XYZ file of C-alpha atoms in Angstrom:
499
model
C -39.145 -28.670 -31.446
C -42.711 -30.114 -29.967
C -43.747 -33.102 -28.760
C -42.795 -36.224 -27.282
C -40.620 -37.771 -29.928
C -36.284 -36.935 -30.272
C -35.930 -35.625 -33.598
C -34.869 -38.453 -36.691
C -31.491 -39.203 -36.422
C -30.430 -38.404 -33.001
C -27.990 -40.792 -31.354
C -29.055 -43.076 -28.528
C -27.392 -40.459 -26.063
C -28.557 -37.605 -28.029
C -32.293 -39.202 -27.581
C -32.040 -39.924 -24.126
C -30.662 -36.103 -22.989
C -33.562 -35.139 -25.372
C -36.270 -37.037 -22.680
C -34.213 -36.125 -19.724
C -34.645 -32.250 -20.537
C -38.103 -32.828 -21.012
C -38.200 -33.790 -16.945
C -35.721 -31.775 -15.783
C -33.212 -34.309 -14.940
C -29.373 -35.308 -14.957
C -27.958 -37.307 -17.958
C -25.215 -39.322 -18.256
C -24.230 -42.138 -19.829
C -20.658 -41.647 -20.296
C -21.576 -41.221 -24.012
C -21.089 -38.326 -26.567
C -23.576 -35.627 -27.985
C -23.093 -33.200 -31.475
C -22.868 -29.833 -29.879
C -25.408 -29.103 -32.779
C -28.075 -31.276 -30.952
C -27.560 -29.243 -28.118
C -27.748 -25.861 -29.757
C -31.388 -27.436 -31.581
C -32.613 -28.595 -27.375
C -31.733 -25.188 -26.412
C -33.262 -22.754 -28.781
C -35.979 -24.869 -30.098
C -36.805 -26.726 -26.741
C -39.611 -29.397 -26.371
C -42.520 -29.341 -23.943
C -41.679 -30.364 -20.928
C -43.627 -33.307 -19.430
C -46.536 -32.291 -16.963
C -44.724 -31.396 -13.751
C -41.104 -31.473 -14.324
C -39.500 -27.990 -15.517
C -37.347 -28.205 -19.042
C -33.672 -27.814 -18.140
C -30.459 -29.536 -19.531
C -28.363 -30.918 -17.313
C -25.511 -32.888 -18.478
C -22.358 -35.028 -16.678
C -20.030 -37.309 -17.705
C -20.300 -36.610 -21.671
C -18.134 -35.947 -24.771
C -19.989 -32.993 -26.575
C -18.654 -33.028 -30.299
C -18.203 -29.977 -32.988
C -18.770 -26.451 -31.822
C -21.165 -25.669 -29.150
C -22.436 -22.432 -31.156
C -24.773 -20.307 -29.041
C -23.757 -16.836 -30.027
C -26.507 -13.996 -29.479
C -29.328 -16.661 -28.420
C -31.545 -16.494 -26.162
C -31.731 -19.553 -23.751
C -34.560 -19.248 -21.186
C -33.847 -22.257 -19.569
C -30.393 -23.240 -17.414
C -27.280 -24.404 -18.576
C -25.545 -26.836 -16.519
C -22.644 -29.146 -17.089
C -20.770 -31.501 -14.720
C -17.553 -33.294 -15.592
C -18.112 -32.764 -19.764
C -15.435 -32.754 -22.128
C -16.080 -30.383 -25.023
C -14.227 -30.717 -28.708
C -14.158 -27.183 -29.483
C -14.672 -23.988 -27.367
C -18.301 -22.647 -27.220
C -19.021 -18.990 -28.369
C -21.445 -17.747 -26.150
C -20.846 -14.051 -27.549
C -24.089 -11.738 -26.973
C -25.829 -14.889 -25.419
C -28.643 -14.335 -22.530
C -28.809 -17.254 -20.657
C -30.670 -17.325 -17.872
C -28.118 -19.535 -15.661
C -24.474 -20.795 -16.674
C -22.847 -23.547 -14.387
C -19.457 -25.672 -15.981
C -18.189 -27.902 -13.265
C -15.212 -29.429 -14.167
C -15.232 -29.379 -17.155
C -12.786 -29.755 -20.037
C -12.779 -27.212 -22.737
C -10.042 -25.608 -25.355
C -11.318 -22.219 -24.465
C -14.521 -20.098 -24.032
C -15.428 -17.103 -25.701
C -18.386 -15.315 -23.936
C -17.962 -11.484 -25.121
C -21.028 -9.689 -23.663
C -22.434 -12.346 -22.529
C -25.470 -11.921 -20.063
C -26.022 -14.172 -17.677
C -29.404 -13.532 -15.464
C -28.415 -15.440 -12.382
C -24.975 -16.725 -11.307
C -22.221 -17.608 -13.610
C -20.012 -20.633 -12.654
C -16.859 -22.612 -13.773
C -15.925 -24.299 -11.313
C -13.143 -26.965 -11.387
C -12.794 -26.459 -14.918
C -9.564 -27.014 -17.103
C -9.635 -24.875 -20.071
C -6.743 -25.158 -22.073
C -6.825 -21.755 -23.520
C -8.248 -18.219 -22.900
C -11.557 -17.859 -20.757
C -12.398 -14.274 -22.885
C -15.999 -12.583 -20.462
C -15.084 -9.405 -22.379
C -18.017 -6.955 -21.371
C -20.222 -9.780 -19.662
C -22.886 -8.776 -17.195
C -24.033 -11.296 -14.556
C -26.520 -10.806 -12.766
C -25.226 -12.733 -9.495
C -21.846 -13.910 -8.292
C -19.228 -15.261 -10.781
C -17.434 -18.863 -9.825
C -14.292 -19.313 -10.861
C -12.797 -21.534 -7.893
C -10.551 -24.380 -8.224
C -10.638 -23.698 -12.101
C -7.561 -23.975 -14.053
C -7.289 -21.096 -16.541
C -4.056 -21.643 -19.384
C -4.617 -18.656 -21.578
C -5.732 -16.391 -17.645
C -9.094 -14.522 -17.480
C -10.481 -11.911 -19.691
C -13.222 -9.747 -17.669
C -12.586 -6.192 -18.663
C -15.870 -4.030 -18.823
C -17.922 -6.552 -17.269
C -20.465 -6.089 -14.283
C -20.970 -8.920 -11.713
C -23.746 -8.170 -9.188
C -22.858 -10.471 -6.660
C -18.949 -11.318 -6.129
C -16.631 -12.677 -8.197
C -15.018 -15.815 -6.642
C -11.050 -17.131 -7.850
C -10.582 -19.143 -5.001
C -7.761 -21.878 -5.308
C -8.173 -21.364 -8.923
C -4.942 -21.155 -11.280
C -4.424 -18.265 -13.785
C -1.649 -19.412 -16.108
C -0.305 -16.724 -18.988
C 3.082 -16.882 -17.721
C 4.267 -14.227 -21.115
C 1.107 -11.444 -20.352
C -1.646 -11.125 -18.194
C -3.474 -13.554 -16.212
C -6.399 -11.869 -15.336
C -6.901 -9.143 -17.617
C -10.052 -7.127 -15.461
C -9.829 -3.509 -16.277
C -12.643 -1.895 -15.425
C -14.890 -4.483 -14.181
C -17.843 -3.382 -11.697
C -18.271 -6.194 -9.069
C -21.423 -5.490 -6.575
C -19.651 -8.114 -3.730
C -16.342 -8.942 -3.337
C -13.038 -9.995 -5.209
C -12.370 -13.373 -3.591
C -9.090 -14.097 -4.621
C -8.357 -16.171 -0.706
C -7.145 -19.556 -0.119
C -4.416 -20.212 -2.371
C -4.890 -18.490 -5.883
C -2.109 -18.960 -8.214
C -1.331 -16.365 -10.660
C 1.454 -16.576 -12.985
C 1.364 -13.587 -15.289
C 0.240 -9.922 -14.461
C -3.272 -9.859 -12.414
C -4.599 -6.358 -13.823
C -7.572 -4.803 -12.246
C -7.233 -1.272 -13.101
C -10.110 1.408 -12.231
C -12.715 -1.828 -10.934
C -14.844 -0.828 -8.691
C -15.360 -3.070 -6.233
C -18.357 -2.603 -3.417
C -17.445 -5.410 -0.663
C -13.547 -6.129 -0.100
C -10.391 -7.240 -2.546
C -9.261 -10.345 -0.495
C -5.375 -11.412 -1.679
C -5.263 -13.600 1.755
C -2.580 -17.176 0.827
C -3.179 -15.941 -3.216
C 0.626 -16.023 -5.163
C 1.356 -13.610 -7.999
C 4.214 -14.124 -10.588
C 5.206 -11.978 -13.172
C 9.027 -12.059 -14.626
C 9.820 -8.499 -15.663
C 6.473 -7.240 -14.971
C 4.165 -6.277 -12.231
C 2.905 -8.943 -10.320
C -0.758 -6.595 -9.686
C -1.908 -3.733 -11.458
C -4.438 -1.883 -9.552
C -3.862 1.564 -10.201
C -7.213 3.591 -9.850
C -9.138 1.101 -8.080
C -11.894 1.450 -5.993
C -13.113 -0.533 -2.998
C -15.625 -0.241 -0.835
C -14.468 -2.417 2.164
C -11.048 -3.778 3.089
C -7.925 -4.265 0.537
C -6.034 -7.072 2.026
C -2.782 -8.955 0.054
C -1.962 -10.208 3.862
C -1.820 -13.860 5.832
C 0.220 -15.349 3.751
C 0.090 -13.318 0.243
C 3.185 -13.790 -1.742
C 4.164 -11.574 -5.014
C 6.970 -12.733 -6.898
C 6.898 -9.067 -8.895
C 5.940 -5.590 -7.895
C 2.767 -4.026 -7.153
C 1.632 -0.718 -8.692
C -1.704 0.372 -7.546
C -1.265 4.207 -7.219
C -4.706 6.824 -7.004
C -6.103 4.096 -5.204
C -9.465 4.440 -2.869
C -9.741 2.293 0.139
C -12.414 2.730 2.633
C -11.017 0.329 5.194
C -7.723 -1.137 5.317
C -5.131 -1.720 3.081
C -3.327 -4.825 4.841
C -0.090 -6.195 3.874
C 0.172 -7.907 7.337
C 2.221 -11.215 7.079
C 2.606 -10.467 3.238
C 5.743 -10.735 1.307
C 7.137 -8.986 -2.142
C 9.936 -10.590 -3.119
C 11.539 -8.373 -5.783
C 15.261 -7.899 -5.451
C 17.081 -4.838 -3.888
C 16.393 -1.437 -5.664
C 13.734 -2.182 -7.831
C 10.042 -1.180 -7.048
C 8.443 -3.132 -4.620
C 5.185 -1.503 -4.333
C 4.071 1.709 -5.567
C 0.951 3.226 -4.413
C 1.419 7.435 -4.915
C -1.763 9.799 -4.631
C -3.912 6.651 -3.096
C -6.475 7.251 0.106
C -7.039 4.559 2.711
C -8.181 4.342 6.070
C -5.955 2.037 7.634
C -2.189 1.134 5.922
C -0.838 -1.778 7.768
C 2.984 -2.123 6.713
C 3.566 -5.487 9.049
C 5.040 -7.710 6.259
C 6.376 -11.411 7.261
C 9.813 -10.893 6.325
C 12.252 -7.776 4.838
C 11.001 -6.705 1.342
C 14.252 -5.676 -0.223
C 12.704 -3.216 -3.170
C 11.318 -0.184 -2.756
C 7.932 0.651 -1.252
C 6.781 4.266 -2.748
C 3.893 5.525 -0.392
C 4.435 9.522 -1.584
C 1.104 11.929 -1.481
C -0.865 9.114 -0.020
C -3.163 10.002 2.711
C -4.360 7.470 5.602
C -6.028 8.017 8.924
C -4.032 5.045 10.854
C -0.608 3.741 9.617
C -0.009 0.135 10.927
C 3.594 -1.722 11.574
C 6.693 -1.913 13.935
C 9.740 -0.272 12.558
C 11.342 -4.223 12.788
C 8.588 -4.928 9.657
C 8.777 -2.027 7.942
C 10.534 -1.784 3.982
C 14.227 -1.289 3.886
C 14.055 1.750 1.131
C 10.720 3.416 1.968
C 9.359 6.914 0.076
C 6.944 8.501 2.775
C 7.455 12.338 0.896
C 3.804 13.872 1.022
C 2.210 10.925 2.805
C -0.099 12.595 5.741
C -1.890 10.576 8.508
C -2.829 10.679 11.772
C -2.192 8.119 14.311
C 0.703 5.375 14.327
C 0.189 2.031 15.791
C 1.682 0.784 17.904
C 2.730 3.944 20.021
C 7.119 4.063 19.666
C 9.277 6.545 20.859
C 10.483 9.179 18.708
C 14.021 7.648 18.999
C 12.753 4.143 17.423
C 10.606 6.112 14.287
C 13.052 8.580 13.155
C 15.082 5.473 11.354
C 12.620 4.710 8.808
C 12.571 8.498 7.710
C 16.305 7.506 6.617
C 15.126 4.905 4.725
C 14.398 7.530 1.575
C 16.797 6.229 -1.349
C 15.874 9.743 -3.007
C 17.401 10.995 -0.014
C 16.400 13.732 2.818
C 13.235 15.316 2.160
C 11.620 17.461 4.844
C 8.143 16.589 4.444
C 7.945 12.850 6.563
C 9.954 14.565 9.887
C 7.255 17.515 9.698
C 4.156 15.383 9.570
C 5.585 12.712 12.596
C 5.947 15.553 14.982
C 2.441 16.808 14.007
C 1.352 13.648 14.794
C 3.512 13.723 18.550
C 2.104 17.370 19.129
C -1.672 15.675 17.870
C -1.010 13.297 20.685
C 0.220 15.381 23.420
C 4.303 14.079 23.401
C 5.531 17.598 22.981
C 8.813 15.999 23.735
C 8.942 13.743 21.216
C 8.109 16.127 18.479
C 11.112 18.726 19.133
C 13.113 15.191 19.134
C 11.868 14.396 15.554
C 12.485 18.271 14.868
C 15.386 18.360 15.693
C 16.559 14.648 13.960
C 14.907 16.846 10.603
C 17.673 19.691 11.440
C 20.258 17.618 11.748
C 19.693 15.682 8.558
C 19.010 18.871 6.697
C 22.734 20.466 7.779
C 24.159 17.349 5.808
C 22.659 18.920 2.452
C 24.199 22.557 3.159
C 27.336 23.988 1.909
C 30.201 23.523 4.775
C 29.536 27.155 5.881
C 25.997 26.304 6.542
C 27.024 23.095 8.239
C 29.130 25.197 10.360
C 27.028 27.432 11.466
C 23.965 24.419 12.161
C 26.273 22.679 13.878
C 26.801 25.298 16.333
C 23.068 25.793 16.821
C 22.702 21.794 17.629
C 25.778 22.239 20.016
C 24.499 25.308 21.923
C 20.630 24.936 22.100
C 19.600 21.753 20.091
C 18.031 24.298 17.569
C 15.914 25.987 19.855
C 14.388 22.250 20.357
C 16.974 21.716 23.764
C 16.629 24.979 25.131
C 18.365 24.045 28.235
C 21.302 23.126 26.959
C 22.307 27.115 26.716
C 21.282 27.603 30.650
C 23.738 24.749 31.178
C 26.322 26.003 28.824
C 25.732 29.979 30.910
C 26.461 27.647 33.511
C 29.623 26.056 32.421
C 31.309 29.263 30.878
C 30.322 31.640 33.867
C 31.931 28.916 36.681
C 34.828 28.921 34.511
C 35.101 32.556 34.326
C 34.478 33.311 37.956
C 37.136 30.501 38.751
C 39.591 32.214 36.325
C 39.173 35.759 37.402
C 38.656 35.164 41.168
C 42.449 33.568 40.798
C 43.449 35.980 38.700
C 41.888 39.187 39.292
C 41.982 42.089 36.083
C 43.774 45.565 37.271
C 41.506 48.612 37.721
C 41.075 51.512 34.975
C 41.647 53.854 38.057
C 43.770 52.633 40.446
C 43.326 55.652 43.189
C 40.000 54.644 43.581
C 38.967 50.871 42.182
C 35.383 49.952 42.775
C 34.819 46.266 45.039
C 35.934 43.603 42.283
C 33.019 40.581 41.850
C 34.579 38.128 39.779
C 31.248 36.344 38.905
C 29.261 40.011 38.055
C 32.513 40.742 35.731
C 32.531 37.230 34.000
C 28.573 37.892 33.257
C 29.192 41.424 32.085
C 31.725 39.930 29.531
C 29.414 37.820 28.545
C 25.982 39.541 28.023
C 26.870 41.764 24.826
C 23.783 43.935 25.513
C 23.720 44.113 29.378
C 26.416 46.360 31.465
C 26.893 46.203 35.412
C 30.153 48.218 35.181
C 32.635 45.410 36.427
C 33.480 45.353 32.231
C 34.418 49.733 32.192
C 36.175 49.379 35.566
C 38.788 46.198 35.322
C 41.188 45.404 32.314
C 42.929 42.400 31.892
C 46.272 42.392 30.734
C 48.169 39.780 29.090
C 46.887 36.271 28.932
C 43.850 37.500 30.577
C 42.800 39.122 27.753
C 42.587 36.751 25.635
C 40.308 34.611 28.121
C 38.161 38.088 28.178
C 37.896 37.998 24.573
C 36.770 34.536 24.423
C 34.234 35.083 26.903
C 33.066 37.906 24.921
C 33.036 35.480 21.590
C 31.143 33.169 23.698
C 28.500 35.383 24.786
C 27.638 36.526 21.170
C 28.034 32.945 19.652
C 25.398 32.068 22.947
C 23.297 34.901 22.094
C 22.790 34.725 18.476
C 22.085 30.605 18.460
C 19.853 30.919 21.221
C 18.079 34.008 19.733
C 17.834 31.769 16.416
C 16.782 29.316 17.953
C 14.464 31.099 19.948
C 13.208 32.634 16.309
C 12.512 29.238 14.812
C 10.324 28.094 18.020
C 8.303 31.172 17.776
C 7.758 30.510 13.985
C 6.552 26.963 14.408
C 3.672 28.357 17.352
């Protein structure tokens, strides 16, 4: 199209649109224009008036028919505000300089494989069907904030040079996927803050995000499906499901990599007790904050996850927590072992030793050896409950006497108590000499010590022989001595192996 006169047969609104295009001005008369006229204007644009850029800017119009720009190359920017579409536009495979749809109403939008050189705005729109941008390539930022997408959005395999902004958007597909963004590549942030509402699964599996993933204040709901699926996502900064984040449904996000903080502080996950609430196995993050706003009744599974810092007070942590294979360097807040130990008993699968070993290793790393011994003693006590009855009895004796080697002073106090009892007993009722004609001088304390220590002989045990009830007392002391020596040796061997 060239010249200064609009095509014959165009309506008054379409001629006004044509004239505004040549001047690069907004056109709004509240009327309607045909989609075919818009297409012709974009694909065969008239010459711009001197001193003006040619561009299409429409406002407050009804666009009738189907706007078909499939595989078209449009150099001019396409900007529409408060416009209504009779049919869903088709932009599949199109190449656009810029696309701006603000406060528009559409039955749907098909833009599979579209290329937008600069920013793409679908802001404040009401899309009554699916928004399909599968395989799109956007040079700048994709704005979807304040939009209501009935049918959800499909961004699979798309590439966005800037950020994807979904603030205050509503993604509604309760029976399926609200946001389908597998393998989405984003140079900036995935920004879902400020009241995003998603009914249906938000699926960002295997996405690559150069910046952060932000869900503060978002609400995700999915019945009998994951509210969030993020398996394999790679996040260059923080991943925040915190500060007002609410999920009605489980979060499935295993094998993820977060180079900064993975945060659930003041967030909540609403699932029934016994059901998975958060599954994040084999993941890696610099910092994990589990300070939920209230009790999480479902199961949180962090097995085989690697962290630098693990944050959360015991009262804020989930009620059912799997920690098998979790490795971390530090814990905040710094608390005594006695306050941390109940967390390790929350594994619904039962006792596993590695979480105890890991907690003890962290206490040792920070120079708190007494706390580390407390943890390892608790591990042995939990282990004892899983053994057959002979093992439980033997373990109980080790615990009672030397605390499995982690409480060595117990052996000293037991020895002192038994020594005192034996000394008092044999002082009151001394045993008879084996050779009455030349008895040595009797020492009750040394005689008791001779009975207690199986490998030591001070001569008193051989020189004197108890009679009657004293024989049973002597036998008891010998048995206690062997038991004390054996359990002490077992505990010492355990400590030496660890050293």
